[in-house]
Amino acid sequence: MNLKEQEYMLALGRHGSLTGAAQELWITQPTLSVFLNRLEKSMGVQLFQRVGKRLVPTAAGREYLVCAHQMELMKMDFDRKLSQFVRGDRGVLHVGSMRHRNLYLFPRLIRNFQNIYPGIQVILYDSSPTDLEKMLKDGDLDLILTNQPVENPSLSVHPIYEDHLGIVLGAARVAKLRHHEKWERNMQYLDLRVVQDDLFYILPRPHSVRLIAENAFHYAGIHPAHVREVSNIDLGCQLAAENLGAAFTMESYYRYFSYPKPTKCFFVGDPKLNIKWSIAFRKKATVPSYMKDFMELLKEQMRDVNLREFYSR
């Protein structure tokens, strides 16, 4: 913030002379005289009048000096706040993700982040991946967490986690499996043919969980006769907990699922197929240290728990 004009005028007000003010400002007296003449001409009013050897502010000049002093105080306050932003002591981080992520992933993450950066405010936005990418490109967001491909060349994309499809069953249904589950690539795995006659709870299109679940049906070579759409993953898992069917979820979602009745989750479908979660931000954007640390915390939290530690609830 440059207040050169106000600084010159305040110096004239303090010293009451061109000579004293010029010495304080480290400029020549003629330079300061030219500045004052041009300013008064541009404003159409005299700001200082000569009284003997002194420069005395006119009524307009006194009003100017009052405002200039207020501006100087505002600049000092701004400079102090700016230094806090530069050091990372203060700031605002606009983060976008899908609603389910905002509900379960970010509260603990923000708590850990603000233990390190108490002066940084994190504002969360939830929307569709397409809308989030547009908001990021337009500068409304600083970063997004997405499970959809990001192809915009102006965005920098960093994969952080590979998510796997799971099927959730209630305790009574699990007891009837008779050990049909097996281990696949160090993960407890269930062939969907074992439960193909069950009622499946599934999200509507175009949710990524729906698409990957349909791929799992194809991988198992089945065409379930009983499929019911639900509005969200948690609802499907709750119905499964009541032994009313089987619900599709993702590994990273199930780790946050909680319900009074026990459930068990198995990996299903093609073990090589997964959903990639990525962090994206603008390539040309300034990335402050606190944003880098936020992204590192996000990576750690996405990776800190594997589904195999959450078989029984």
PDB file of C-alpha atoms in Angstrom, residues 18 24 35 63-64 100 115 148 168-169 214 230 240 288 290:
ATOM      1  CA  LEU A  18       9.552  22.845   2.960  1.00  0.00           C
ATOM      2  CA  GLU A  24      12.843  14.138   6.663  1.00  0.00           C
ATOM      3  CA  PHE A  35       4.662  18.251  -5.500  1.00  0.00           C
ATOM      4  CA  GLU A  63      -9.044  18.286   6.909  1.00  0.00           C
ATOM      5  CA  TYR A  64      -6.607  16.630   4.513  1.00  0.00           C
ATOM      6  CA  HIS A 100     -19.664 -36.875   2.401  1.00  0.00           C
ATOM      7  CA  ASN A 115      -3.376 -26.743  16.313  1.00  0.00           C
ATOM      8  CA  GLN A 148     -12.745 -37.568 -10.723  1.00  0.00           C
ATOM      9  CA  VAL A 168     -21.303 -54.064   3.766  1.00  0.00           C
ATOM     10  CA  LEU A 169     -23.300 -56.872   5.392  1.00  0.00           C
ATOM     11  CA  GLU A 214     -21.754 -52.048 -11.810  1.00  0.00           C
ATOM     12  CA  VAL A 230     -30.529 -45.056  -1.968  1.00  0.00           C
ATOM     13  CA  ALA A 240     -27.392 -53.522   5.669  1.00  0.00           C
ATOM     14  CA  PRO A 288       1.734 -20.476   1.124  1.00  0.00           C
ATOM     15  CA  TYR A 290       0.160 -23.319   5.566  1.00  0.00           C
TER      16      TYR A 290
END
